[in-house]
Amino acid sequence: MKKFNWEEFKYKNNKIAVHCKTEEEAKDFCNQMHEHGMKWGDGDSYLENINYNKYLGKTCYSNSCLYGGYDFYEQIGYRILEWSDYMGVGNKEFTKADLKDGMVVEYKNGKRRLVIANMLIGEDGFLTLDSFRENLENIKFMDHTIVKIFKIKEAMTFNYILDDDNLKLIWERIEVKHMTVDEMQKKLEELTGERVEFEPSVEEMIGVICKYCRKAKCNTCVIPSGMSCNFANYSKDEVKKAYEKVMEDGRKES
């Protein structure tokens, strides 16, 4: 069972969609998104409607708080993850309340401690759990933030308890480096020595088009004739064409 990286998924610049093959998977994933503070693009709760009936076994949910068919996200170059690989055990974030006697924790500085009652005990000292926030970050010292949690295979001497061979990893903190588009552009230009320009993703373009459509009147629509309002069925070229017309019209107004 893999651990799902919620920080990576929620970061809008990452092109990620999650495929749910069954309604059970869709309900579970939508519930997880709700628990992680996410909502549909229009602000509605994921618990109110999972939007599974349209695409059924091909339903995908993107990190832009939208949904669509598997083929659509594949066509526009999204990395598609299978929720069945993550569903179930292992996706819950650990908190202080989840620490049990006999578990072993590892700090950011690499030191390990044995959990006993309200204490984390090591050869060179101990800390109480009062020193940590609910998310296991140390209140004062970042190098004492808990980054790994293990179960013990065998209870032996204290030294052996903390040994690699005697531990089974059950949780690991995954940290994602966040960068703005400008920062990514600068970094890429430093690495390649070439001028780099970013184009909006298909979903970002659709978002701009939808925002335009909510304000505009249909009888003055600038989207090329013959193209419907069902943007999810557009090809990448059609989305780009409609986006360019909308942007052109916006520049005229300003």
Short mmCIF file of N, CA and C in Angstrom, two decimals, residues 78-240:
data_model
loop_
_atom_site.label_atom_id
_atom_site.label_comp_id
_atom_site.label_asym_id
_atom_site.label_seq_id
_atom_site.Cartn_x
_atom_site.Cartn_y
_atom_site.Cartn_z
N TYR A 78 -1.54 14.93 -18.05
CA TYR A 78 -1.54 14.83 -16.59
C TYR A 78 -0.94 13.50 -16.13
N ARG A 79 -0.27 13.53 -14.99
CA ARG A 79 0.17 12.28 -14.35
C ARG A 79 -1.05 11.70 -13.64
N ILE A 80 -1.44 10.50 -14.01
CA ILE A 80 -2.65 9.89 -13.47
C ILE A 80 -2.28 8.82 -12.44
N LEU A 81 -2.78 8.98 -11.23
CA LEU A 81 -2.54 8.03 -10.15
C LEU A 81 -3.78 7.18 -9.93
N GLU A 82 -3.58 5.92 -9.57
CA GLU A 82 -4.69 5.01 -9.30
C GLU A 82 -5.00 5.03 -7.81
N TRP A 83 -6.22 5.44 -7.45
CA TRP A 83 -6.55 5.52 -6.04
C TRP A 83 -6.52 4.16 -5.36
N SER A 84 -6.73 3.10 -6.13
CA SER A 84 -6.69 1.75 -5.56
C SER A 84 -5.31 1.42 -4.99
N ASP A 85 -4.27 2.11 -5.47
CA ASP A 85 -2.92 1.89 -4.94
C ASP A 85 -2.72 2.55 -3.58
N TYR A 86 -3.62 3.47 -3.23
CA TYR A 86 -3.46 4.26 -2.01
C TYR A 86 -4.60 4.07 -1.02
N MET A 87 -5.73 3.59 -1.51
CA MET A 87 -6.94 3.52 -0.68
C MET A 87 -6.73 2.61 0.53
N GLY A 88 -7.12 3.12 1.69
CA GLY A 88 -7.03 2.30 2.89
C GLY A 88 -5.92 2.75 3.81
N VAL A 89 -5.26 1.78 4.39
CA VAL A 89 -4.23 2.05 5.41
C VAL A 89 -3.09 2.85 4.82
N GLY A 90 -2.56 3.78 5.62
CA GLY A 90 -1.34 4.48 5.23
C GLY A 90 -1.54 5.90 4.78
N ASN A 91 -2.79 6.34 4.59
CA ASN A 91 -3.00 7.71 4.11
C ASN A 91 -3.36 8.68 5.23
N LYS A 92 -3.52 8.16 6.42
CA LYS A 92 -3.82 9.02 7.56
C LYS A 92 -2.54 9.70 8.04
N GLU A 93 -2.62 11.00 8.25
CA GLU A 93 -1.48 11.71 8.79
C GLU A 93 -1.36 11.41 10.29
N PHE A 94 -0.17 11.12 10.75
CA PHE A 94 0.05 10.84 12.16
C PHE A 94 -0.03 12.12 12.98
N THR A 95 -0.61 11.99 14.17
CA THR A 95 -0.64 13.08 15.14
C THR A 95 -0.10 12.55 16.46
N LYS A 96 0.00 13.42 17.44
CA LYS A 96 0.48 12.98 18.76
C LYS A 96 -0.40 11.87 19.33
N ALA A 97 -1.70 11.96 19.07
CA ALA A 97 -2.64 10.98 19.62
C ALA A 97 -2.40 9.58 19.06
N ASP A 98 -1.75 9.50 17.89
CA ASP A 98 -1.51 8.20 17.25
C ASP A 98 -0.27 7.50 17.78
N LEU A 99 0.57 8.22 18.52
CA LEU A 99 1.79 7.61 19.06
C LEU A 99 1.43 6.66 20.20
N LYS A 100 1.93 5.43 20.12
CA LYS A 100 1.64 4.41 21.13
C LYS A 100 2.93 3.93 21.78
N ASP A 101 2.80 3.43 23.01
CA ASP A 101 3.96 2.88 23.70
C ASP A 101 4.63 1.81 22.84
N GLY A 102 5.95 1.87 22.78
CA GLY A 102 6.70 0.87 22.02
C GLY A 102 7.03 1.29 20.61
N MET A 103 6.42 2.37 20.12
CA MET A 103 6.80 2.89 18.80
C MET A 103 8.15 3.60 18.90
N VAL A 104 8.82 3.72 17.78
CA VAL A 104 10.08 4.45 17.72
C VAL A 104 9.92 5.62 16.76
N VAL A 105 10.37 6.80 17.18
CA VAL A 105 10.31 7.97 16.30
C VAL A 105 11.72 8.39 15.92
N GLU A 106 11.81 9.03 14.77
CA GLU A 106 13.10 9.57 14.32
C GLU A 106 12.95 11.07 14.09
N TYR A 107 13.87 11.85 14.65
CA TYR A 107 13.86 13.29 14.47
C TYR A 107 14.47 13.67 13.12
N LYS A 108 14.28 14.92 12.77
CA LYS A 108 14.86 15.45 11.53
C LYS A 108 16.39 15.36 11.55
N ASN A 109 16.99 15.41 12.73
CA ASN A 109 18.46 15.32 12.84
C ASN A 109 18.97 13.88 12.83
N GLY A 110 18.05 12.90 12.66
CA GLY A 110 18.46 11.50 12.55
C GLY A 110 18.42 10.72 13.85
N LYS A 111 18.25 11.37 14.99
CA LYS A 111 18.23 10.67 16.27
C LYS A 111 16.88 9.98 16.48
N ARG A 112 16.93 8.82 17.15
CA ARG A 112 15.72 8.04 17.39
C ARG A 112 15.37 7.99 18.87
N ARG A 113 14.07 7.89 19.13
CA ARG A 113 13.58 7.84 20.50
C ARG A 113 12.48 6.79 20.61
N LEU A 114 12.41 6.16 21.78
CA LEU A 114 11.38 5.17 22.08
C LEU A 114 10.21 5.86 22.78
N VAL A 115 8.99 5.58 22.32
CA VAL A 115 7.80 6.18 22.92
C VAL A 115 7.39 5.39 24.15
N ILE A 116 7.39 6.06 25.30
CA ILE A 116 6.92 5.45 26.55
C ILE A 116 6.07 6.48 27.28
N ALA A 117 4.77 6.15 27.40
CA ALA A 117 3.81 7.07 28.03
C ALA A 117 3.88 8.43 27.34
N ASN A 118 4.17 9.49 28.09
CA ASN A 118 4.20 10.84 27.53
C ASN A 118 5.62 11.29 27.18
N MET A 119 6.52 10.31 27.04
CA MET A 119 7.92 10.67 26.82
C MET A 119 8.51 9.97 25.59
N LEU A 120 9.50 10.63 25.01
CA LEU A 120 10.31 10.05 23.94
C LEU A 120 11.71 9.90 24.52
N ILE A 121 12.13 8.64 24.72
CA ILE A 121 13.35 8.36 25.48
C ILE A 121 14.46 7.85 24.57
N GLY A 122 15.66 8.43 24.72
CA GLY A 122 16.83 7.99 23.99
C GLY A 122 17.99 7.78 24.93
N GLU A 123 19.13 7.32 24.37
CA GLU A 123 20.30 7.07 25.21
C GLU A 123 20.84 8.36 25.84
N ASP A 124 20.66 9.48 25.12
CA ASP A 124 21.26 10.73 25.57
C ASP A 124 20.25 11.73 26.11
N GLY A 125 19.07 11.26 26.46
CA GLY A 125 18.09 12.17 27.03
C GLY A 125 16.67 11.85 26.62
N PHE A 126 15.74 12.75 26.93
CA PHE A 126 14.34 12.53 26.59
C PHE A 126 13.63 13.87 26.39
N LEU A 127 12.48 13.80 25.72
CA LEU A 127 11.58 14.94 25.59
C LEU A 127 10.17 14.46 25.92
N THR A 128 9.34 15.35 26.44
CA THR A 128 7.94 15.00 26.63
C THR A 128 7.15 15.41 25.39
N LEU A 129 6.00 14.80 25.21
CA LEU A 129 5.17 15.10 24.04
C LEU A 129 4.62 16.52 24.08
N ASP A 130 4.69 17.16 25.24
CA ASP A 130 4.26 18.56 25.33
C ASP A 130 5.15 19.47 24.50
N SER A 131 6.33 18.97 24.11
CA SER A 131 7.26 19.76 23.31
C SER A 131 6.88 19.78 21.83
N PHE A 132 5.80 19.05 21.47
CA PHE A 132 5.44 18.90 20.07
C PHE A 132 4.03 19.41 19.79
N ARG A 133 3.85 19.91 18.58
CA ARG A 133 2.51 20.27 18.11
C ARG A 133 1.77 18.99 17.72
N GLU A 134 0.48 19.12 17.42
CA GLU A 134 -0.31 17.95 17.05
C GLU A 134 0.22 17.26 15.79
N ASN A 135 0.83 18.05 14.88
CA ASN A 135 1.36 17.47 13.64
C ASN A 135 2.78 16.93 13.80
N LEU A 136 3.24 16.81 15.06
CA LEU A 136 4.54 16.23 15.42
C LEU A 136 5.73 17.13 15.11
N GLU A 137 5.47 18.39 14.83
CA GLU A 137 6.57 19.35 14.72
C GLU A 137 6.98 19.79 16.12
N ASN A 138 8.29 19.90 16.35
CA ASN A 138 8.76 20.39 17.65
C ASN A 138 8.49 21.89 17.75
N ILE A 139 8.01 22.32 18.89
CA ILE A 139 7.61 23.72 19.06
C ILE A 139 8.79 24.68 18.97
N LYS A 140 9.96 24.26 19.50
CA LYS A 140 11.11 25.16 19.56
C LYS A 140 12.22 24.83 18.57
N PHE A 141 12.47 23.54 18.37
CA PHE A 141 13.64 23.13 17.60
C PHE A 141 13.23 22.29 16.39
N MET A 142 13.40 22.84 15.18
CA MET A 142 12.98 22.14 13.97
C MET A 142 13.73 20.83 13.76
N ASP A 143 15.00 20.75 14.24
CA ASP A 143 15.75 19.51 14.03
C ASP A 143 15.25 18.38 14.93
N HIS A 144 14.33 18.69 15.86
CA HIS A 144 13.69 17.67 16.68
C HIS A 144 12.28 17.34 16.19
N THR A 145 11.89 17.90 15.06
CA THR A 145 10.59 17.54 14.46
C THR A 145 10.62 16.07 14.05
N ILE A 146 9.53 15.36 14.34
CA ILE A 146 9.45 13.93 14.03
C ILE A 146 9.18 13.74 12.53
N VAL A 147 10.04 12.99 11.86
CA VAL A 147 9.91 12.79 10.42
C VAL A 147 9.62 11.33 10.06
N LYS A 148 9.86 10.40 11.00
CA LYS A 148 9.59 8.98 10.73
C LYS A 148 9.06 8.32 12.00
N ILE A 149 8.19 7.32 11.79
CA ILE A 149 7.67 6.52 12.91
C ILE A 149 7.80 5.05 12.54
N PHE A 150 8.28 4.26 13.49
CA PHE A 150 8.51 2.83 13.24
C PHE A 150 7.77 1.98 14.26
N LYS A 151 7.52 0.73 13.87
CA LYS A 151 7.10 -0.31 14.80
C LYS A 151 8.30 -1.20 15.08
N ILE A 152 8.36 -1.74 16.29
CA ILE A 152 9.46 -2.62 16.68
C ILE A 152 9.12 -4.06 16.28
N LYS A 153 10.08 -4.75 15.68
CA LYS A 153 9.87 -6.15 15.33
C LYS A 153 10.05 -7.06 16.54
N GLU A 154 11.10 -6.77 17.34
CA GLU A 154 11.42 -7.59 18.49
C GLU A 154 11.83 -6.71 19.66
N ALA A 155 11.41 -7.06 20.87
CA ALA A 155 11.82 -6.32 22.06
C ALA A 155 13.09 -6.96 22.62
N MET A 156 14.20 -6.26 22.45
CA MET A 156 15.50 -6.78 22.92
C MET A 156 16.15 -5.71 23.81
N THR A 157 17.48 -5.61 23.74
CA THR A 157 18.16 -4.55 24.48
C THR A 157 17.81 -3.20 23.88
N PHE A 158 18.00 -2.13 24.65
CA PHE A 158 17.62 -0.80 24.19
C PHE A 158 18.32 -0.43 22.89
N ASN A 159 19.63 -0.71 22.80
CA ASN A 159 20.38 -0.38 21.58
C ASN A 159 19.81 -1.10 20.37
N TYR A 160 19.47 -2.39 20.54
CA TYR A 160 18.96 -3.17 19.41
C TYR A 160 17.56 -2.72 19.00
N ILE A 161 16.78 -2.27 19.97
CA ILE A 161 15.42 -1.80 19.67
C ILE A 161 15.45 -0.70 18.61
N LEU A 162 16.45 0.19 18.70
CA LEU A 162 16.54 1.33 17.79
C LEU A 162 17.31 1.03 16.51
N ASP A 163 17.75 -0.22 16.35
CA ASP A 163 18.56 -0.59 15.19
C ASP A 163 17.69 -0.72 13.93
N ASP A 164 18.27 -0.39 12.77
CA ASP A 164 17.54 -0.45 11.49
C ASP A 164 16.88 -1.80 11.27
N ASP A 165 17.61 -2.88 11.57
CA ASP A 165 17.11 -4.24 11.29
C ASP A 165 15.91 -4.61 12.14
N ASN A 166 15.68 -3.88 13.22
CA ASN A 166 14.59 -4.21 14.13
C ASN A 166 13.38 -3.30 13.97
N LEU A 167 13.41 -2.44 12.95
CA LEU A 167 12.34 -1.45 12.80
C LEU A 167 11.61 -1.59 11.48
N LYS A 168 10.30 -1.40 11.53
CA LYS A 168 9.47 -1.38 10.32
C LYS A 168 8.85 0.01 10.20
N LEU A 169 9.16 0.71 9.11
CA LEU A 169 8.64 2.07 8.89
C LEU A 169 7.13 2.04 8.66
N ILE A 170 6.38 2.84 9.42
CA ILE A 170 4.93 2.89 9.23
C ILE A 170 4.44 4.28 8.82
N TRP A 171 5.31 5.29 8.97
CA TRP A 171 4.93 6.64 8.55
C TRP A 171 6.17 7.47 8.30
N GLU A 172 6.10 8.33 7.28
CA GLU A 172 7.21 9.22 6.98
C GLU A 172 6.66 10.56 6.54
N ARG A 173 7.22 11.63 7.08
CA ARG A 173 6.81 12.97 6.68
C ARG A 173 7.37 13.27 5.29
N ILE A 174 6.51 13.68 4.39
CA ILE A 174 6.95 14.02 3.03
C ILE A 174 6.88 15.52 2.88
N GLU A 175 8.01 16.12 2.61
CA GLU A 175 8.08 17.57 2.46
C GLU A 175 8.26 17.92 0.99
N VAL A 176 7.46 18.86 0.53
CA VAL A 176 7.50 19.30 -0.87
C VAL A 176 8.04 20.72 -0.93
N LYS A 177 8.95 20.96 -1.83
CA LYS A 177 9.47 22.32 -2.02
C LYS A 177 8.50 23.09 -2.89
N HIS A 178 7.97 24.18 -2.37
CA HIS A 178 7.01 25.01 -3.11
C HIS A 178 7.75 26.15 -3.80
N MET A 179 7.44 26.34 -5.07
CA MET A 179 8.04 27.42 -5.84
C MET A 179 6.96 28.13 -6.63
N THR A 180 7.11 29.43 -6.79
CA THR A 180 6.20 30.17 -7.67
C THR A 180 6.61 29.90 -9.11
N VAL A 181 5.73 30.26 -10.04
CA VAL A 181 6.06 30.10 -11.46
C VAL A 181 7.31 30.90 -11.81
N ASP A 182 7.42 32.11 -11.25
CA ASP A 182 8.61 32.94 -11.52
C ASP A 182 9.88 32.28 -11.01
N GLU A 183 9.80 31.66 -9.82
CA GLU A 183 10.97 30.97 -9.26
C GLU A 183 11.36 29.77 -10.11
N MET A 184 10.36 29.02 -10.58
CA MET A 184 10.65 27.87 -11.44
C MET A 184 11.25 28.32 -12.76
N GLN A 185 10.72 29.41 -13.31
CA GLN A 185 11.24 29.95 -14.56
C GLN A 185 12.70 30.34 -14.41
N LYS A 186 13.02 31.04 -13.32
CA LYS A 186 14.39 31.48 -13.07
C LYS A 186 15.32 30.28 -12.91
N LYS A 187 14.87 29.26 -12.16
CA LYS A 187 15.69 28.07 -11.92
C LYS A 187 15.96 27.32 -13.22
N LEU A 188 14.93 27.16 -14.04
CA LEU A 188 15.10 26.47 -15.32
C LEU A 188 16.04 27.23 -16.25
N GLU A 189 15.94 28.54 -16.25
CA GLU A 189 16.82 29.35 -17.09
C GLU A 189 18.27 29.25 -16.62
N GLU A 190 18.46 29.13 -15.30
CA GLU A 190 19.81 28.95 -14.77
C GLU A 190 20.38 27.59 -15.19
N LEU A 191 19.53 26.57 -15.19
CA LEU A 191 19.98 25.22 -15.52
C LEU A 191 20.22 25.03 -17.01
N THR A 192 19.36 25.63 -17.83
CA THR A 192 19.44 25.41 -19.28
C THR A 192 20.23 26.49 -20.01
N GLY A 193 20.33 27.67 -19.39
CA GLY A 193 20.99 28.78 -20.08
C GLY A 193 20.15 29.35 -21.20
N GLU A 194 18.86 28.99 -21.23
CA GLU A 194 17.96 29.45 -22.28
C GLU A 194 16.77 30.19 -21.67
N ARG A 195 16.16 31.02 -22.48
CA ARG A 195 14.95 31.74 -22.06
C ARG A 195 13.79 30.74 -21.97
N VAL A 196 13.09 30.73 -20.84
CA VAL A 196 11.99 29.79 -20.63
C VAL A 196 10.71 30.57 -20.40
N GLU A 197 9.64 30.16 -21.10
CA GLU A 197 8.32 30.76 -20.89
C GLU A 197 7.32 29.66 -20.58
N PHE A 198 6.45 29.91 -19.61
CA PHE A 198 5.44 28.93 -19.23
C PHE A 198 4.11 29.24 -19.90
N GLU A 199 3.48 28.20 -20.42
CA GLU A 199 2.13 28.33 -20.96
C GLU A 199 1.15 27.81 -19.91
N PRO A 200 -0.03 28.37 -19.83
CA PRO A 200 -1.02 27.84 -18.88
C PRO A 200 -1.42 26.42 -19.26
N SER A 201 -1.74 25.60 -18.27
CA SER A 201 -2.20 24.25 -18.54
C SER A 201 -3.60 24.30 -19.14
N VAL A 202 -4.05 23.18 -19.69
CA VAL A 202 -5.39 23.11 -20.28
C VAL A 202 -6.44 23.45 -19.22
N GLU A 203 -6.26 22.92 -18.01
CA GLU A 203 -7.24 23.20 -16.96
C GLU A 203 -7.24 24.67 -16.56
N GLU A 204 -6.07 25.28 -16.54
CA GLU A 204 -6.01 26.71 -16.22
C GLU A 204 -6.72 27.53 -17.30
N MET A 205 -6.53 27.13 -18.57
CA MET A 205 -7.21 27.83 -19.66
C MET A 205 -8.73 27.66 -19.55
N ILE A 206 -9.17 26.42 -19.22
CA ILE A 206 -10.60 26.17 -19.06
C ILE A 206 -11.15 27.02 -17.91
N GLY A 207 -10.37 27.16 -16.83
CA GLY A 207 -10.79 27.99 -15.70
C GLY A 207 -11.01 29.43 -16.11
N VAL A 208 -10.10 29.97 -16.96
CA VAL A 208 -10.23 31.35 -17.44
C VAL A 208 -11.47 31.48 -18.32
N ILE A 209 -11.70 30.48 -19.19
CA ILE A 209 -12.86 30.50 -20.08
C ILE A 209 -14.16 30.47 -19.27
N CYS A 210 -14.21 29.59 -18.25
CA CYS A 210 -15.41 29.48 -17.41
C CYS A 210 -15.69 30.78 -16.67
N LYS A 211 -14.63 31.41 -16.18
CA LYS A 211 -14.78 32.69 -15.47
C LYS A 211 -15.33 33.75 -16.42
N TYR A 212 -14.82 33.75 -17.65
CA TYR A 212 -15.30 34.69 -18.67
C TYR A 212 -16.79 34.44 -18.95
N CYS A 213 -17.14 33.15 -19.09
CA CYS A 213 -18.52 32.80 -19.46
C CYS A 213 -19.52 33.17 -18.37
N ARG A 214 -19.08 33.13 -17.10
CA ARG A 214 -20.00 33.49 -16.01
C ARG A 214 -20.35 34.98 -16.06
N LYS A 215 -19.45 35.79 -16.63
CA LYS A 215 -19.68 37.23 -16.69
C LYS A 215 -20.29 37.68 -18.02
N ALA A 216 -19.96 36.97 -19.09
CA ALA A 216 -20.37 37.40 -20.44
C ALA A 216 -21.80 36.97 -20.76
N LYS A 217 -22.39 37.62 -21.74
CA LYS A 217 -23.71 37.24 -22.25
C LYS A 217 -23.51 36.36 -23.47
N CYS A 218 -24.31 35.28 -23.55
CA CYS A 218 -24.10 34.31 -24.62
C CYS A 218 -24.26 34.91 -26.01
N ASN A 219 -25.13 35.93 -26.16
CA ASN A 219 -25.34 36.49 -27.49
C ASN A 219 -24.16 37.34 -27.97
N THR A 220 -23.21 37.60 -27.07
CA THR A 220 -21.99 38.32 -27.49
C THR A 220 -20.75 37.44 -27.32
N CYS A 221 -20.96 36.13 -27.29
CA CYS A 221 -19.87 35.19 -27.03
C CYS A 221 -18.78 35.30 -28.10
N VAL A 222 -17.52 35.32 -27.64
CA VAL A 222 -16.39 35.44 -28.58
C VAL A 222 -15.80 34.08 -28.94
N ILE A 223 -16.26 33.03 -28.25
CA ILE A 223 -15.72 31.70 -28.55
C ILE A 223 -16.15 31.32 -29.96
N PRO A 224 -15.21 30.79 -30.77
CA PRO A 224 -15.50 30.48 -32.17
C PRO A 224 -16.79 29.68 -32.35
N SER A 225 -17.56 30.04 -33.36
CA SER A 225 -18.82 29.36 -33.62
C SER A 225 -18.58 27.89 -33.92
N GLY A 226 -19.56 27.07 -33.56
CA GLY A 226 -19.44 25.63 -33.79
C GLY A 226 -18.84 24.91 -32.60
N MET A 227 -18.36 25.68 -31.60
CA MET A 227 -17.78 25.07 -30.40
C MET A 227 -18.78 25.19 -29.27
N SER A 228 -19.10 24.05 -28.63
CA SER A 228 -20.11 24.06 -27.57
C SER A 228 -19.52 24.63 -26.28
N CYS A 229 -20.36 24.68 -25.23
CA CYS A 229 -19.90 25.17 -23.93
C CYS A 229 -19.36 24.03 -23.05
N ASN A 230 -19.33 22.80 -23.57
CA ASN A 230 -18.82 21.66 -22.79
C ASN A 230 -17.31 21.57 -22.98
N PHE A 231 -16.58 22.42 -22.25
CA PHE A 231 -15.15 22.56 -22.47
C PHE A 231 -14.37 21.28 -22.19
N ALA A 232 -14.91 20.42 -21.31
CA ALA A 232 -14.20 19.19 -20.97
C ALA A 232 -14.05 18.26 -22.18
N ASN A 233 -14.90 18.47 -23.20
CA ASN A 233 -14.82 17.63 -24.40
C ASN A 233 -13.95 18.25 -25.49
N TYR A 234 -13.41 19.43 -25.23
CA TYR A 234 -12.54 20.09 -26.22
C TYR A 234 -11.21 19.35 -26.34
N SER A 235 -10.63 19.39 -27.52
CA SER A 235 -9.25 18.95 -27.67
C SER A 235 -8.34 20.05 -27.12
N LYS A 236 -7.07 19.75 -26.96
CA LYS A 236 -6.14 20.75 -26.43
C LYS A 236 -6.09 21.98 -27.34
N ASP A 237 -6.10 21.74 -28.66
CA ASP A 237 -6.05 22.85 -29.62
C ASP A 237 -7.30 23.72 -29.55
N GLU A 238 -8.46 23.07 -29.34
CA GLU A 238 -9.72 23.83 -29.25
C GLU A 238 -9.75 24.68 -27.98
N VAL A 239 -9.25 24.11 -26.88
CA VAL A 239 -9.18 24.87 -25.63
C VAL A 239 -8.30 26.10 -25.82
N LYS A 240 -7.15 25.89 -26.45
CA LYS A 240 -6.20 27.00 -26.66
C LYS A 240 -6.81 28.08 -27.54
#
